[in-house]
Short mmCIF file of C-alpha atoms in Angstrom, two decimals:
data_model
loop_
_atom_site.label_atom_id
_atom_site.label_comp_id
_atom_site.label_asym_id
_atom_site.label_seq_id
_atom_site.Cartn_x
_atom_site.Cartn_y
_atom_site.Cartn_z
CA MET M 22 -75.80 106.12 -37.42
CA ALA M 23 -74.58 103.52 -34.92
CA GLN M 24 -73.99 106.27 -32.39
CA GLY M 25 -77.53 107.54 -32.87
CA ASP M 26 -78.93 104.03 -32.54
CA SER M 27 -77.19 103.35 -29.21
CA GLU M 28 -78.56 106.69 -28.01
CA ARG M 29 -82.06 105.42 -28.82
CA VAL M 30 -81.52 102.37 -26.61
CA ARG M 31 -80.23 104.62 -23.80
CA GLU M 32 -83.22 106.93 -24.22
CA ALA M 33 -85.64 103.95 -23.97
CA GLN M 34 -83.82 102.65 -20.87
CA LYS M 35 -84.35 106.03 -19.18
CA LEU M 36 -88.05 106.03 -20.14
CA ALA M 37 -88.64 102.41 -18.96
CA LYS M 38 -89.78 103.52 -15.49
CA SER M 39 -91.45 106.88 -16.21
CA ASP M 40 -93.07 106.10 -19.58
CA PRO M 41 -92.90 102.34 -20.29
CA ARG M 42 -95.24 102.61 -23.29
CA LYS M 43 -92.91 105.06 -25.05
CA ALA M 44 -89.88 102.91 -24.18
CA GLU M 45 -91.67 99.86 -25.61
CA GLY M 46 -92.33 101.81 -28.84
CA ILE M 47 -88.62 102.66 -29.25
CA TYR M 48 -87.50 99.05 -28.59
CA LYS M 49 -90.11 97.71 -31.03
CA GLU M 50 -89.00 100.16 -33.70
CA ILE M 51 -85.35 99.03 -33.33
CA ILE M 52 -86.13 95.29 -33.51
CA SER M 53 -88.63 95.71 -36.39
CA LYS M 54 -85.71 96.09 -38.82
CA PRO M 55 -83.35 93.07 -38.97
CA PRO M 56 -79.76 94.30 -38.43
CA SER M 57 -77.01 93.73 -40.95
CA VAL M 58 -74.99 90.82 -39.55
CA THR M 59 -71.82 92.43 -40.94
CA SER M 60 -72.34 95.47 -38.69
CA ASP M 61 -71.31 94.76 -35.09
CA ALA M 62 -72.91 97.98 -33.86
CA ALA M 63 -76.28 97.16 -35.46
CA VAL M 64 -76.25 93.60 -34.05
CA LYS M 65 -75.35 94.88 -30.57
CA GLU M 66 -78.13 97.46 -30.69
CA TYR M 67 -80.65 94.82 -31.80
CA GLU M 68 -79.56 92.50 -28.92
CA ALA M 69 -79.79 95.32 -26.34
CA ALA M 70 -83.27 96.38 -27.56
CA LEU M 71 -84.48 92.75 -27.62
CA ILE M 72 -83.35 91.93 -24.07
CA ASN M 73 -84.45 95.32 -22.68
CA LEU M 74 -87.91 94.88 -24.20
CA GLY M 75 -88.08 91.39 -22.66
CA GLU M 76 -87.12 92.87 -19.26
CA LEU M 77 -89.82 95.52 -19.66
CA TYR M 78 -92.46 92.78 -20.22
CA ARG M 79 -91.02 90.83 -17.27
CA ASP M 80 -91.36 93.86 -14.98
CA GLN M 81 -94.95 94.32 -16.20
CA LYS M 82 -95.52 90.55 -15.64
CA ASN M 83 -96.80 90.42 -19.23
CA THR M 84 -96.29 86.75 -20.16
CA ASP M 85 -98.21 86.92 -23.45
CA GLU M 86 -96.11 89.76 -24.88
CA LEU M 87 -92.90 88.09 -23.67
CA ALA M 88 -93.94 84.79 -25.30
CA GLY M 89 -94.76 86.67 -28.53
CA LEU M 90 -91.36 88.40 -28.43
CA VAL M 91 -89.54 85.04 -28.18
CA THR M 92 -91.50 83.65 -31.15
CA LYS M 93 -91.15 86.76 -33.36
CA SER M 94 -87.44 87.29 -32.71
CA ARG M 95 -86.52 83.74 -33.82
CA THR M 96 -86.83 84.64 -37.51
CA VAL M 97 -84.18 87.36 -37.19
CA LEU M 98 -82.02 85.27 -34.85
CA SER M 99 -81.79 82.53 -37.53
CA SER M 100 -79.24 84.74 -39.33
CA PHE M 101 -77.06 85.18 -36.21
CA ALA M 102 -74.18 82.92 -35.20
CA LYS M 103 -75.46 79.71 -33.53
CA ALA M 104 -73.82 80.43 -30.14
CA LYS M 105 -75.24 83.98 -30.05
CA THR M 106 -78.74 82.76 -30.99
CA ALA M 107 -78.66 80.10 -28.25
CA LYS M 108 -77.54 82.69 -25.68
CA LEU M 109 -80.27 85.21 -26.60
CA ILE M 110 -83.07 82.59 -26.65
CA ARG M 111 -81.96 81.34 -23.21
CA GLN M 112 -81.78 84.91 -21.85
CA LEU M 113 -85.33 85.62 -23.02
CA LEU M 114 -86.67 82.36 -21.55
CA ASP M 115 -84.90 83.10 -18.23
CA LEU M 116 -87.03 86.25 -17.90
CA PHE M 117 -90.14 84.11 -17.29
CA ASP M 118 -88.64 82.86 -14.00
CA ALA M 119 -89.42 86.16 -12.26
CA ILE M 120 -93.10 86.08 -13.31
CA PRO M 121 -95.39 84.18 -10.89
CA ASN M 122 -97.74 81.47 -12.23
CA SER M 123 -96.03 81.41 -15.63
CA LEU M 124 -95.13 77.70 -15.63
CA ASP M 125 -97.66 76.57 -18.26
CA ILE M 126 -96.75 79.33 -20.71
CA GLN M 127 -93.02 78.63 -20.11
CA ILE M 128 -93.59 74.96 -21.03
CA SER M 129 -95.54 75.97 -24.15
CA VAL M 130 -92.92 78.52 -25.32
CA THR M 131 -90.02 76.14 -24.61
CA LYS M 132 -91.72 73.35 -26.62
CA SER M 133 -92.25 75.78 -29.50
CA CYS M 134 -88.54 76.78 -29.35
CA ILE M 135 -87.52 73.08 -29.38
CA GLU M 136 -89.58 72.54 -32.57
CA TRP M 137 -87.94 75.60 -34.11
CA ALA M 138 -84.41 74.48 -33.10
CA THR M 139 -85.13 71.01 -34.60
CA SER M 140 -86.31 72.51 -37.91
CA GLU M 141 -83.22 74.79 -37.98
CA ARG M 142 -80.99 71.73 -37.24
CA ARG M 143 -79.54 73.44 -34.14
CA SER M 144 -78.98 70.32 -32.06
CA PHE M 145 -76.93 72.01 -29.29
CA LEU M 146 -79.72 74.56 -28.66
CA ARG M 147 -82.40 71.85 -28.86
CA GLN M 148 -80.61 69.72 -26.22
CA ASN M 149 -80.23 72.77 -24.01
CA LEU M 150 -83.93 73.60 -24.35
CA GLU M 151 -84.97 69.99 -23.71
CA THR M 152 -82.90 70.02 -20.50
CA ARG M 153 -84.73 73.23 -19.51
CA LEU M 154 -88.07 71.58 -20.33
CA VAL M 155 -87.20 68.66 -17.99
CA THR M 156 -86.71 71.19 -15.15
CA LEU M 157 -90.06 72.82 -15.98
CA TYR M 158 -91.82 69.42 -16.01
CA MET M 159 -90.33 68.72 -12.59
CA ALA M 160 -91.62 72.04 -11.24
CA LYS M 161 -95.07 71.06 -12.58
CA GLN M 162 -94.61 67.56 -11.04
CA SER M 163 -95.07 65.96 -14.49
CA TYR M 164 -92.40 63.40 -13.63
CA TYR M 165 -93.26 60.84 -16.32
CA ASP M 166 -93.07 63.49 -19.08
CA ALA M 167 -89.69 64.48 -17.63
CA LEU M 168 -88.46 60.86 -17.68
CA THR M 169 -89.55 60.35 -21.30
CA LEU M 170 -87.54 63.41 -22.32
CA ILE M 171 -84.54 62.36 -20.17
CA ASN M 172 -84.39 58.87 -21.73
CA GLY M 173 -84.23 60.34 -25.24
CA LEU M 174 -81.57 62.86 -24.22
CA LEU M 175 -79.42 60.21 -22.49
CA ARG M 176 -79.38 57.96 -25.58
CA GLU M 177 -78.33 60.89 -27.77
CA LEU M 178 -75.72 62.33 -25.37
CA LYS M 179 -74.04 58.96 -24.77
CA ARG M 180 -73.72 58.54 -28.54
CA MET M 181 -72.26 62.04 -28.93
CA ASP M 182 -70.05 61.70 -25.83
CA ASP M 183 -71.01 65.18 -24.58
CA LYS M 184 -69.96 64.58 -20.97
CA LEU M 185 -70.93 67.93 -19.41
CA VAL M 186 -74.54 67.99 -20.64
CA LEU M 187 -74.68 64.25 -19.83
CA VAL M 188 -73.82 65.04 -16.17
CA GLU M 189 -76.63 67.62 -16.02
CA VAL M 190 -79.20 65.24 -17.51
CA GLN M 191 -78.14 62.32 -15.27
CA LEU M 192 -78.44 64.62 -12.25
CA LEU M 193 -81.95 65.60 -13.38
CA GLU M 194 -82.78 61.89 -13.79
CA SER M 195 -81.66 61.30 -10.19
CA ARG M 196 -83.88 64.17 -9.00
CA VAL M 197 -86.92 62.84 -10.87
CA TYR M 198 -86.54 59.33 -9.40
CA HIS M 199 -86.01 60.86 -5.95
CA ALA M 200 -89.22 62.87 -6.33
CA LEU M 201 -91.04 59.67 -7.37
CA GLY M 202 -89.73 57.92 -4.25
CA ASN M 203 -87.57 55.47 -6.22
CA ILE M 204 -84.40 55.99 -4.16
CA SER M 205 -82.41 53.06 -5.65
CA LYS M 206 -82.84 54.37 -9.24
CA GLY M 207 -82.15 57.91 -8.00
CA ARG M 208 -78.91 56.68 -6.46
CA ALA M 209 -77.93 54.77 -9.65
CA ALA M 210 -78.49 57.89 -11.80
CA LEU M 211 -76.42 60.00 -9.38
CA THR M 212 -73.57 57.45 -9.48
CA SER M 213 -73.64 57.68 -13.31
CA ALA M 214 -73.56 61.49 -13.08
CA ARG M 215 -70.55 61.42 -10.72
CA THR M 216 -68.75 58.92 -13.00
CA SER M 217 -69.35 61.18 -16.05
CA ALA M 218 -68.24 64.24 -14.02
CA ALA M 219 -64.94 62.56 -13.07
CA SER M 220 -63.72 62.65 -16.68
CA VAL M 221 -64.54 66.29 -17.45
CA TYR M 222 -64.12 69.72 -15.82
CA THR M 223 -67.26 70.24 -13.73
CA PRO M 224 -68.21 73.90 -13.11
CA PRO M 225 -68.53 74.76 -9.38
CA LEU M 226 -72.31 75.28 -9.57
CA LEU M 227 -72.89 71.87 -11.16
CA GLN M 228 -70.56 70.28 -8.58
CA ALA M 229 -72.56 71.94 -5.78
CA ASN M 230 -75.78 70.54 -7.31
CA LEU M 231 -74.23 67.04 -7.34
CA ASP M 232 -73.21 67.41 -3.67
CA MET M 233 -76.68 68.65 -2.73
CA GLN M 234 -78.33 65.64 -4.40
CA SER M 235 -75.82 63.25 -2.74
CA GLY M 236 -76.67 64.73 0.65
CA MET M 237 -80.40 64.34 0.03
CA LEU M 238 -80.10 60.68 -1.00
CA HIS M 239 -77.91 59.86 2.03
CA ALA M 240 -80.54 61.53 4.23
CA GLU M 241 -83.20 59.27 2.67
CA ASP M 242 -81.09 56.32 3.89
CA LYS M 243 -81.03 57.94 7.36
CA ASP M 244 -77.27 58.45 7.08
CA PHE M 245 -77.52 62.03 8.30
CA GLN M 246 -73.83 62.29 9.23
CA THR M 247 -72.67 61.69 5.62
CA ALA M 248 -75.55 63.81 4.31
CA TYR M 249 -74.38 66.69 6.51
CA SER M 250 -70.84 66.58 5.06
CA TYR M 251 -72.24 66.72 1.49
CA PHE M 252 -74.46 69.69 2.39
CA ILE M 253 -71.36 71.53 3.72
CA GLU M 254 -69.69 71.01 0.31
CA ALA M 255 -72.83 72.20 -1.46
CA LEU M 256 -73.03 75.30 0.77
CA ASP M 257 -69.41 76.22 -0.04
CA GLY M 258 -70.10 75.78 -3.76
CA TYR M 259 -73.25 77.91 -3.74
CA HIS M 260 -71.55 80.54 -1.59
CA SER M 261 -68.62 80.81 -4.05
CA GLN M 262 -71.05 81.14 -6.99
CA ASP M 263 -73.17 83.79 -5.24
CA GLU M 264 -76.35 81.68 -5.14
CA PRO M 265 -77.96 82.90 -1.87
CA ALA M 266 -81.27 81.00 -2.22
CA ARG M 267 -79.53 77.66 -2.80
CA ALA M 268 -76.93 78.36 -0.10
CA GLN M 269 -79.76 79.01 2.35
CA ALA M 270 -81.42 75.71 1.33
CA ALA M 271 -78.13 73.82 1.93
CA LEU M 272 -77.86 75.45 5.36
CA GLN M 273 -81.47 74.53 6.15
CA TYR M 274 -80.71 70.89 5.21
CA MET M 275 -77.61 70.96 7.45
CA LEU M 276 -79.79 72.08 10.37
CA LEU M 277 -82.30 69.35 9.50
CA CYS M 278 -79.53 66.71 9.70
CA LYS M 279 -78.51 67.94 13.16
CA ILE M 280 -82.14 67.85 14.33
CA MET M 281 -82.61 64.30 12.98
CA LEU M 282 -79.42 63.29 14.83
CA ASN M 283 -80.88 64.85 18.00
CA LEU M 284 -77.92 67.23 18.39
CA ALA M 285 -79.65 70.36 19.72
CA ASP M 286 -76.36 71.99 20.84
CA ASP M 287 -74.94 71.67 17.32
CA VAL M 288 -78.06 73.40 15.95
CA ASN M 289 -77.47 76.41 18.23
CA GLN M 290 -73.79 76.47 17.27
CA LEU M 291 -74.62 76.34 13.58
CA MET M 292 -77.17 79.16 13.95
CA THR M 293 -74.43 81.51 15.21
CA SER M 294 -71.88 80.49 12.54
CA LYS M 295 -70.61 82.95 9.92
CA GLN M 296 -72.65 81.31 7.12
CA ALA M 297 -75.88 81.30 9.14
CA LEU M 298 -75.50 85.01 9.87
CA LYS M 299 -74.88 85.71 6.17
CA TYR M 300 -77.88 83.68 5.00
CA ALA M 301 -80.15 84.40 7.98
CA GLY M 302 -83.85 84.31 7.19
CA GLN M 303 -87.22 82.84 8.08
CA SER M 304 -86.31 79.33 6.86
CA LEU M 305 -83.44 79.13 9.38
CA GLU M 306 -85.63 80.55 12.16
CA ALA M 307 -88.18 77.86 11.32
CA MET M 308 -85.55 75.12 11.75
CA LYS M 309 -84.51 76.68 15.07
CA ALA M 310 -88.13 76.49 16.32
CA ILE M 311 -88.38 72.83 15.23
CA ALA M 312 -85.08 72.02 16.97
CA ARG M 313 -86.35 73.62 20.18
CA ALA M 314 -89.62 71.65 20.07
CA HIS M 315 -87.77 68.40 19.34
CA SER M 316 -85.31 69.03 22.15
CA ASN M 317 -88.24 69.65 24.55
CA ARG M 318 -90.03 66.57 23.14
CA SER M 319 -93.14 68.75 22.89
CA LEU M 320 -95.64 67.84 20.14
CA GLU M 321 -97.66 70.95 20.95
CA GLU M 322 -94.62 73.20 20.43
CA TYR M 323 -93.76 71.25 17.27
CA GLU M 324 -97.23 71.83 15.82
CA ARG M 325 -97.04 75.53 16.72
CA ALA M 326 -93.74 75.78 14.81
CA LEU M 327 -95.26 74.00 11.78
CA SER M 328 -98.20 76.39 11.85
CA ALA M 329 -96.11 79.57 12.37
CA TYR M 330 -93.66 78.67 9.57
CA LYS M 331 -96.10 77.00 7.18
CA TYR M 332 -94.36 78.18 4.00
CA GLU M 333 -90.74 77.74 5.15
CA LEU M 334 -91.37 74.17 6.36
CA GLY M 335 -94.00 73.09 3.84
CA SER M 336 -92.85 74.41 0.46
CA ASP M 337 -89.75 72.18 0.24
CA ALA M 338 -90.76 68.50 -0.20
CA PHE M 339 -87.44 67.22 1.22
CA VAL M 340 -87.81 69.22 4.47
CA ARG M 341 -91.55 68.49 4.66
CA ASN M 342 -91.11 64.69 4.37
CA HIS M 343 -88.35 64.49 6.96
CA LEU M 344 -90.24 66.68 9.42
CA ARG M 345 -93.29 64.42 8.99
CA ARG M 346 -91.12 61.40 9.85
CA LEU M 347 -89.64 63.24 12.82
CA TYR M 348 -93.14 64.15 14.04
CA ASP M 349 -94.21 60.51 13.71
CA ALA M 350 -91.19 59.35 15.72
CA MET M 351 -91.88 61.96 18.43
CA LEU M 352 -95.57 61.02 18.57
CA GLU M 353 -94.62 57.34 18.84
CA GLN M 354 -92.21 58.02 21.73
CA ASN M 355 -94.79 60.16 23.54
CA LEU M 356 -97.52 57.52 23.13
CA ILE M 357 -95.27 54.72 24.39
CA LYS M 358 -94.39 56.84 27.42
CA VAL M 359 -98.08 57.53 28.19
CA ILE M 360 -99.36 53.93 27.79
CA GLU M 361 -96.37 52.25 29.51
CA PRO M 362 -97.98 52.00 33.02
CA PHE M 363 -101.29 50.58 31.70
CA SER M 364 -102.68 47.26 30.52
CA ARG M 365 -105.97 48.95 29.51
CA VAL M 366 -106.34 52.67 28.88
CA GLU M 367 -108.97 54.98 27.36
CA ILE M 368 -108.01 56.56 24.02
CA ASN M 369 -109.52 59.86 25.24
CA HIS M 370 -107.09 59.85 28.15
CA ILE M 371 -104.09 59.19 25.86
CA ALA M 372 -105.22 62.01 23.53
CA LYS M 373 -105.51 64.41 26.47
CA MET M 374 -102.05 63.48 27.72
CA VAL M 375 -100.34 64.08 24.34
CA GLY M 376 -102.50 67.12 23.49
CA LEU M 377 -103.95 65.76 20.22
CA ASP M 378 -107.45 64.87 19.03
CA THR M 379 -108.79 61.34 19.57
CA GLN M 380 -109.00 60.41 15.86
CA GLN M 381 -105.34 61.31 15.28
CA VAL M 382 -104.25 59.22 18.29
CA GLU M 383 -106.47 56.27 17.28
CA ARG M 384 -104.99 56.29 13.75
CA LYS M 385 -101.43 56.34 15.09
CA LEU M 386 -102.13 53.56 17.66
CA SER M 387 -103.58 51.36 14.86
CA GLN M 388 -100.42 51.89 12.83
CA MET M 389 -98.20 51.10 15.83
CA ILE M 390 -100.15 47.85 16.47
CA LEU M 391 -99.75 46.84 12.79
CA ASP M 392 -96.03 47.66 12.94
CA LYS M 393 -95.85 45.58 16.17
CA VAL M 394 -94.46 48.55 18.11
CA ILE M 395 -97.35 47.92 20.54
CA ILE M 396 -98.61 44.40 21.25
CA GLY M 397 -102.32 44.93 21.80
CA VAL M 398 -105.73 45.69 20.27
CA LEU M 399 -108.03 48.66 19.97
CA ASP M 400 -111.49 48.09 21.46
CA GLN M 401 -113.30 50.80 19.49
CA GLY M 402 -116.67 50.01 21.09
CA ALA M 403 -115.29 50.77 24.56
CA GLY M 404 -112.88 53.43 23.21
CA CYS M 405 -109.93 51.64 24.84
CA LEU M 406 -106.48 50.33 24.04
CA ILE M 407 -105.81 46.90 25.55
CA ILE M 408 -102.11 46.08 25.89
CA PHE M 409 -100.95 42.46 26.07
CA ASP M 410 -97.90 41.13 27.84
CA GLU M 411 -95.30 39.94 25.36
CA THR M 412 -95.95 36.36 26.57
CA HIS M 413 -99.72 36.59 26.00
CA ARG M 414 -99.32 37.91 22.51
CA ASP M 415 -102.20 37.31 20.11
CA GLU M 416 -100.92 34.75 17.63
CA SER M 417 -103.79 35.05 15.14
CA TYR M 418 -101.70 37.22 12.76
CA ASP M 419 -98.93 34.61 12.59
CA ALA M 420 -101.49 31.80 12.10
CA ALA M 421 -103.19 33.74 9.29
CA LEU M 422 -99.86 34.40 7.58
CA SER M 423 -98.93 30.71 7.84
CA THR M 424 -102.28 29.69 6.28
CA ILE M 425 -101.86 32.19 3.42
CA GLU M 426 -98.34 30.87 2.75
CA LYS M 427 -99.61 27.25 2.59
CA LEU M 428 -102.46 28.24 0.25
CA SER M 429 -100.00 30.09 -1.95
CA ASN M 430 -97.85 26.94 -2.22
CA VAL M 431 -100.94 24.88 -3.19
CA VAL M 432 -101.82 27.39 -5.94
CA ASP M 433 -98.21 27.23 -7.26
CA VAL M 434 -98.34 23.41 -7.43
CA LEU M 435 -101.72 23.45 -9.21
CA TYR M 436 -100.42 26.04 -11.69
CA THR M 437 -97.30 23.94 -12.43
CA ASN M 438 -99.40 20.76 -12.91
CA GLN M 439 -101.78 22.60 -15.26
CA ALA M 440 -98.86 23.95 -17.30
CA SER M 441 -97.27 20.50 -17.66
CA MET M 442 -100.63 19.01 -18.82
CA LEU M 443 -100.89 21.65 -21.55
CA GLU M 444 -97.43 20.88 -22.94
#
């Protein structure tokens, strides 16, 4: 019987490409009858049919059927050993990753599985699924939902002293705060994750993720040298775990650090290294084009690179933000160079010289005046920038600030007097 059953799975596997409907029928027939948990062969056949049917739906990009399969199979999986159930549920949920635009249905199915795991009192599986849900919320940019879930998980994990899962959740917390732009809280969460990791064996992939996040936070502090060394560690970790996409991202971040440090020669050297040749691709070519434009101090070339590699340079928020800052710095340097000989200059002329449109240049000049990079004013009526000598600086800003400070002190005194009268 068992031999015949395994033949049925093999027959369905062969039919998966040529006649998927027939293969689906065979798989459905096998999983329609719950296997006897005392029979290893029957359980193995059920598992194989379940996962193969899930893979069939994945290949057909059929999210509804895959979601239904997860929900229906849970009843049977309740009778399996807890570790086996957790593994099979995770395997089925992993299949959604290969289906484009399936984020909302993944969130819905994962929430439903969490409710089921709670009702079945399977706390290990529930924690695992909640950690997965945090990652999904991050992908959807629902950062506050992610934080709510993280806070609950952290309280529970600290009480249980489950160090390994705690490291994962603290790392996710650091990523969420980083995405929200709260670097100090992101750094604090990462320090907690590293402290937890020091007292437990940390798998290489998790260690690589910690190094990657450390590099990113150092880069936010403009410490690109330290960031670079962390990205090297992350690259080695991802390489050893055969994670090509992540290894390529680490390499891209390494190139970004060298560009930010204005080390064009190092970029070329890195591009011909053994790792770069192994993980060669459009994202590395994009960084090479940016490095060339930066080295030539050409905004035009820089914009061409951004346009030619829109996806490679725009899909990763970390790369995108740093390249925006780099562009701003380059634009600032170019503008200073152009306006240096003048005390009064037309904005149209500046725009022509840097190869950008007038509005863009006007916006940037306003910002530079506010940041006191340029001491001057924009005469928008005449379409001119008037530059002052440092000695003839307009002191109206300082006077206004001084007045505001004095008024603020008066308000504080009045407030204190009012409070004391009420007592």
